[in-house]
Amino acid sequence: MVDPVIASRVQFALTTIVHIIFPVMSMGLAPFLVYFTWREVRGSEAVYEQLRRFWTKIFAVSFVVGTVTGIVLEFEFGTNFAAFSTFAGELFGGPLATEGMMAFMLEATFLGIFVFGRERVSDRLYFVSSLAVAAGTWLSAVWILIANSWMQLPRGYELVERGGQTVVHLTDPLAAYLNPRFMFMYVHMQNAAVESVALFMAGVAAYHIFKHYVWGYSVQEVDFWEKTLKIAIVALLITAPLQVLHGDMYARHVHETQPQKFAAMEAVWETDSYVPEYLIAFPTSLDDITNPRAKELFGLGIPGGASWLASGGDPQATIRGLNSFDTEAPPVAIVFWSFRAMVGLGFWFILLAFWGGYRWWRGELLEDDLLHKALMGSSLLGILAVELGWVVTEVGRQPWVVQGVLKTADGVSPGLTGTEATITLAGFVMAYASLLALYSYVVARIIRAGPPSTEELRTFVTEADEPTAGAPGDD
Amino acid sequence: MTDYGAFAAGPLFGLPLPELWFALVFAILGTFLFLDGFDFGAGALFATREDDEERETILAAIGPFWDGNEVWLVVFGGALFAAFPAVYANLFSRNYLLLFGVLAALILRGLAPEMYEQRHDTAWQRWWGRSFVTGSVLAPFLLGVFTANWLTGSGALLTPAGVAVGLALVALTVVSGAAFLRVKTTGSLREDVRQTGERALVAYLGLVVVALGLVALSTPRLAAAVTTPPVLVLVATSVGLGAGYMAALRTGRDLLALVASGLLTYGLVAVVALLLYPLVDPGSGLSISEAIIAPLALNIMSVASALLLPLVVTYFVVLYSAFSGPVQPTESY
């Protein structure tokens, strides 16, 4: 049987890594759906209704899978991390409850109207529903990140004895909840969600365009896919450069507030100044596999780059090394490589955005096969970059669950047995693998089927013109 | 540091906030068990229908609602966590495997309606139909077992009292599910579910009495409590509501029957809360005053909830009025 602490950590990591995909899809799609709905109810071209209907299907599937995997996360705080929940509950439970009441309720109820209600409610209420759904998804992230940013940068509390246990006592809610970390995380996360969905949209559109123009398949609604690609490129041109800009400010903030994490991101063991930014770095011996910057490495670095990044412009700045901390280092290789991969992807997305923008400006958007291939290949890389970012954030702060206050190992439920934890871990591995497979299968089917044709839209219009059954209050 | 003054010193306006939160947590649990309960019941009744169109109708009937209904479970978890974190931690970790069973059932149930619509071949729909029914029956059953364990302080996976409460809750969801489908459908489906609903009601009332007996037998602390006047009054009221439910169904006032089934659900949860009081978690011996968070955090949560819960109720009113009246099996996006 696996040790309950390890099993709980692996289980939480697994369930979070899978869960985050679906909120990213919802948060990223939400602003697009608001825009499509706005154009649709304003009576713009039929393509906006096609766009709204097509992407709503994917939104609905993502929301359902996101809901069922999200309830699991909430429960896991109680089941697997009871010691953490007792310890930090006074401060941590509030944001979680507020997320449920303020955000999730708004999203779930209005999604009912948004998905099923086009023929039943007025244009105005329908548009309001799209706004409410979007507000719900974005507010969810507010409360979840308020809770998470407190774990990264705890403040506004003191430790007190209650019932024989040391627990967090909230003393200053404004300091605790309006945490400086929150804004960095929120902007970076939301922008990442929109960017990821834009990449996904661009990839899907490029696939259909490529199929049509290169392979010569007859693809219905080619105009629809061209429109989709253009919208995605506009979104990418806005989000991709921003992501790198505030990512840089965020990294500087991490250096100030979580030096141990920053040292792991750069694999700096000994405190040093003029630290290079290694683009790649390998140890020459397998014994050093967890230390990408071990001596006698093969590496390629920008002189002073890491110091420059940490200080916001001073290549001579000092970076505190991992060996100077009292607590063990986080798994350095994971953090180091995840950070590099994420940043590398971020620059690749900027390149893609400008490449697409340039071709569009030259009027050659449908003709660049290489661009279409690149977009297809990159369609899931935005989500990958989000995952990598969270790995840096969450693995990088280990061994702490609440930075500098409570270690992760001390947060696990004390009564949990290895048998119980192993059973559920095995169950989750199977269940979440099936969930992912199922989700991919369903989304792929929706994509292959494409949007409803314009003839179908016209049928819908005549149906809607007839009086609908069941006006409010007639039962 | 900001000075929060009186806001941090004691409960707002001298209100008995810890007791109010105890009541609120159970009110939210009751709301979840009623709202998602009629979805679960509709899921159980799905098993009794062979006709494809009727099955589609059942799915269309709960389609716009079930997501929102299920969020009450998240809010219940959040409220318990926020107000009584030690209880949340103790109760949830003690019932570890049971709660993962609940999650598995909710996953099966939650995916099913969405997946069922994705493909229209028999094998696929048969599989997701089974998943829908299994999840819809298993979720209330295990939640009933969980509620019984909460009440008795037991950490065992299955106890006689747990099974009885679990079955009672399944019966109760069928009672509300039948009323809900009566409101939302027409034709033979609407005619047929009446009898199932009535039978489930009789089973429910019988199971509640059995469950109370088993709880009293298994837990000395509660032996006398189950026959105190408030509990007896609630049981008697339930019988009265049951009679009202039947009368309403037989005269075609289905919405009234749905309301009666809702009141039955709140009644059941009220019995649990009454038997617990003043403890919140007998398993760890925590009382309300021991488990409640400090005044400052409690006041913040209270103000937030007082502002947000009326809004949430408004969302539900908008949603349910947008989709009032019977559905057609073809209604979807």
XYZ file of N, CA, C and O in Angstrom, chain A residues 68-144:
308
model
N -18.148 17.961 -12.307
C -17.959 16.712 -11.571
C -16.532 16.580 -11.040
O -16.321 16.073 -9.936
N -15.548 17.084 -11.794
C -14.178 16.989 -11.282
C -13.905 18.054 -10.209
O -13.050 17.855 -9.358
N -14.651 19.159 -10.251
C -14.460 20.231 -9.268
C -15.006 19.874 -7.903
O -14.410 20.201 -6.874
N -16.153 19.172 -7.865
C -16.704 18.742 -6.578
C -15.703 17.820 -5.890
O -15.510 17.887 -4.683
N -15.026 16.997 -6.680
C -14.005 16.111 -6.122
C -12.948 16.925 -5.365
O -12.591 16.605 -4.231
N -12.483 18.015 -5.973
C -11.436 18.827 -5.335
C -11.914 19.402 -4.012
O -11.193 19.368 -3.018
N -13.136 19.926 -4.007
C -13.655 20.505 -2.766
C -13.688 19.442 -1.666
O -13.258 19.684 -0.539
N -14.178 18.249 -2.022
C -14.270 17.173 -1.035
C -12.892 16.738 -0.546
O -12.724 16.378 0.616
N -11.909 16.754 -1.448
C -10.580 16.264 -1.068
C -9.947 17.082 0.071
O -9.165 16.539 0.845
N -10.298 18.362 0.162
C -9.778 19.138 1.297
C -10.205 18.486 2.603
O -9.440 18.396 3.558
N -11.457 18.023 2.667
C -11.946 17.383 3.888
C -11.453 15.958 4.025
O -11.026 15.534 5.104
N -11.502 15.187 2.939
C -11.189 13.768 3.049
C -9.686 13.523 3.196
O -9.264 12.782 4.070
N -8.881 14.151 2.354
C -7.453 13.850 2.339
C -6.588 14.849 3.098
O -5.516 14.507 3.558
N -7.054 16.097 3.179
C -6.231 17.123 3.821
C -6.965 17.743 5.003
O -7.075 18.961 5.136
N -7.474 16.851 5.865
C -8.262 17.299 7.012
C -7.438 18.164 7.957
O -7.930 19.143 8.507
N -6.156 17.811 8.141
C -5.327 18.601 9.054
C -5.165 20.022 8.513
O -5.247 20.998 9.259
N -4.977 20.141 7.200
C -4.913 21.473 6.587
C -6.243 22.202 6.755
O -6.285 23.390 7.085
N -7.354 21.490 6.529
C -8.675 22.132 6.598
C -8.979 22.633 8.002
O -9.522 23.718 8.182
N -8.619 21.834 9.006
C -8.821 22.280 10.386
C -7.919 23.472 10.674
O -8.352 24.468 11.257
N -6.676 23.379 10.211
C -5.681 24.408 10.493
C -6.056 25.741 9.845
O -6.097 26.781 10.500
N -6.369 25.714 8.568
C -6.529 26.969 7.827
C -7.985 27.299 7.519
O -8.271 28.305 6.872
N -8.916 26.448 7.974
C -10.319 26.579 7.564
C -10.920 27.951 7.805
O -11.680 28.458 6.977
N -10.586 28.582 8.926
C -11.211 29.870 9.236
C -10.930 30.900 8.150
O -11.749 31.769 7.863
N -9.795 30.767 7.511
C -9.429 31.727 6.478
C -9.693 31.194 5.069
O -10.056 31.928 4.165
N -9.524 29.890 4.914
C -9.567 29.280 3.589
C -10.986 28.887 3.186
O -11.335 28.908 1.998
N -11.812 28.507 4.175
C -13.168 28.044 3.859
C -14.038 29.150 3.281
O -14.863 28.901 2.394
N -13.847 30.378 3.766
C -14.676 31.499 3.326
C -14.651 31.718 1.820
O -15.692 31.728 1.179
N -13.450 31.871 1.219
C -13.398 32.042 -0.236
C -14.041 30.880 -0.994
O -14.703 31.089 -2.021
N -13.868 29.667 -0.476
C -14.436 28.503 -1.155
C -15.965 28.555 -1.135
O -16.629 28.302 -2.154
N -16.513 28.894 0.046
C -17.973 28.990 0.153
C -18.491 30.124 -0.722
O -19.527 30.004 -1.386
N -17.751 31.233 -0.733
C -18.181 32.382 -1.528
C -18.131 32.063 -3.018
O -18.985 32.493 -3.785
N -17.137 31.288 -3.418
C -17.073 30.874 -4.817
C -18.350 30.142 -5.202
O -18.948 30.401 -6.253
N -18.763 29.216 -4.331
C -19.987 28.463 -4.601
C -21.198 29.373 -4.745
O -21.938 29.300 -5.728
N -21.355 30.273 -3.765
C -22.560 31.110 -3.742
C -22.544 32.203 -4.795
O -23.531 32.489 -5.453
N -21.382 32.845 -4.949
C -21.337 34.025 -5.802
C -21.127 33.669 -7.270
O -21.734 34.261 -8.153
N -20.270 32.666 -7.522
C -19.840 32.437 -8.899
C -20.459 31.195 -9.520
O -21.056 31.251 -10.596
N -20.328 30.089 -8.818
C -20.736 28.829 -9.397
C -22.255 28.794 -9.602
O -22.769 28.314 -10.624
N -22.994 29.349 -8.630
C -24.456 29.415 -8.743
C -24.872 30.226 -9.975
O -25.766 29.843 -10.722
N -24.218 31.366 -10.152
C -24.521 32.255 -11.273
C -24.286 31.528 -12.590
O -25.131 31.536 -13.500
N -23.144 30.862 -12.682
C -22.776 30.179 -13.903
C -23.727 29.007 -14.194
O -24.241 28.863 -15.310
N -23.975 28.190 -13.175
C -24.746 26.957 -13.402
C -26.203 27.256 -13.743
O -26.791 26.605 -14.609
N -26.805 28.254 -13.084
C -28.217 28.520 -13.364
C -28.377 29.168 -14.741
O -29.216 28.745 -15.533
N -27.547 30.158 -15.034
C -27.720 30.829 -16.322
C -27.232 29.980 -17.488
O -27.664 30.178 -18.619
N -26.373 29.018 -17.200
C -25.980 28.101 -18.265
C -27.187 27.279 -18.719
O -27.320 26.959 -19.902
N -28.070 26.940 -17.759
C -29.307 26.247 -18.126
C -30.067 27.030 -19.178
O -30.503 26.487 -20.199
N -30.195 28.345 -18.958
C -30.890 29.195 -19.927
C -30.083 29.309 -21.212
O -30.613 29.215 -22.319
N -28.765 29.472 -21.056
C -27.931 29.707 -22.233
C -27.898 28.485 -23.152
O -27.890 28.617 -24.375
N -27.898 27.289 -22.575
C -27.800 26.086 -23.401
C -29.167 25.665 -23.950
O -29.281 25.258 -25.100
N -30.197 25.770 -23.113
C -31.491 25.222 -23.523
C -32.522 26.286 -23.881
O -33.603 25.955 -24.341
N -32.203 27.561 -23.651
C -33.272 28.547 -23.643
C -33.404 29.449 -24.862
O -34.216 30.364 -24.852
N -32.626 29.202 -25.947
C -32.660 30.148 -27.061
C -34.065 30.363 -27.594
O -34.436 31.457 -27.992
N -34.861 29.272 -27.605
C -36.203 29.380 -28.177
C -37.228 29.800 -27.134
O -38.391 30.009 -27.447
N -36.812 29.843 -25.867
C -37.800 30.097 -24.819
C -37.743 31.511 -24.250
O -38.737 32.005 -23.743
N -36.568 32.120 -24.269
C -36.463 33.434 -23.628
C -36.205 34.521 -24.670
O -35.835 34.240 -25.816
N -36.381 35.766 -24.241
C -36.174 36.894 -25.151
C -34.690 37.036 -25.492
O -33.828 36.530 -24.782
N -34.417 37.754 -26.597
C -33.032 38.034 -26.972
C -32.274 38.691 -25.834
O -31.130 38.377 -25.562
N -32.963 39.622 -25.178
C -32.304 40.382 -24.126
C -31.877 39.452 -22.975
O -30.727 39.460 -22.551
N -32.829 38.627 -22.507
C -32.498 37.719 -21.407
C -31.447 36.706 -21.855
O -30.572 36.317 -21.088
N -31.524 36.339 -23.133
C -30.539 35.383 -23.634
C -29.134 35.982 -23.588
O -28.183 35.339 -23.155
N -29.030 37.232 -24.008
C -27.720 37.897 -23.961
C -27.255 38.071 -22.515
O -26.085 37.832 -22.187
N -28.197 38.466 -21.648
C -27.850 38.608 -20.221
C -27.340 37.269 -19.671
O -26.389 37.223 -18.889
N -27.960 36.158 -20.118
C -27.506 34.843 -19.651
C -26.066 34.582 -20.054
O -25.285 34.042 -19.278
N -25.717 34.973 -21.297
C -24.338 34.745 -21.720
C -23.374 35.560 -20.862
O -22.312 35.073 -20.470
N -23.788 36.785 -20.521
C -22.956 37.617 -19.640
C -22.840 37.003 -18.255
O -21.766 36.992 -17.651
N -23.974 36.485 -17.747
C -23.978 35.903 -16.402
C -23.085 34.670 -16.352
O -22.334 34.479 -15.390
N -23.148 33.844 -17.398
C -22.300 32.654 -17.436
C -20.831 33.081 -17.431
O -20.013 32.556 -16.669
N -20.507 34.061 -18.269
C -19.118 34.527 -18.343
C -18.677 35.106 -17.004
O -17.588 34.795 -16.503
N -19.543 35.932 -16.401
C -19.195 36.516 -15.103
C -18.985 35.409 -14.083
O -18.059 35.468 -13.267
N -19.835 34.373 -14.139
C -19.694 33.262 -13.202
C -18.350 32.571 -13.334
O -17.662 32.340 -12.338
N -17.941 32.286 -14.576
C -16.666 31.577 -14.748
C -15.496 32.441 -14.277
O -14.569 31.953 -13.651
N -15.566 33.722 -14.570
C -14.441 34.597 -14.191
C -14.408 34.870 -12.696
O -13.336 35.021 -12.118
N -15.613 34.930 -12.069
C -15.647 35.136 -10.613
C -15.187 33.886 -9.864
O -14.611 33.984 -8.783
N -15.459 32.720 -10.438
C -14.966 31.485 -9.814
C -13.459 31.572 -9.619
O -12.937 31.280 -8.547
N -12.791 31.976 -10.685
C -11.332 32.072 -10.619
C -10.903 33.096 -9.578
O -9.890 32.913 -8.906
N -11.682 34.189 -9.418
C -11.332 35.195 -8.403
C -11.215 34.523 -7.042
O -10.202 34.642 -6.343
N -12.252 33.764 -6.658
C -12.276 33.222 -5.293
C -11.292 32.084 -5.118
O -10.667 31.945 -4.060
N -11.150 31.263 -6.151
C -10.193 30.166 -6.042
C -8.776 30.728 -5.931
O -7.956 30.256 -5.143
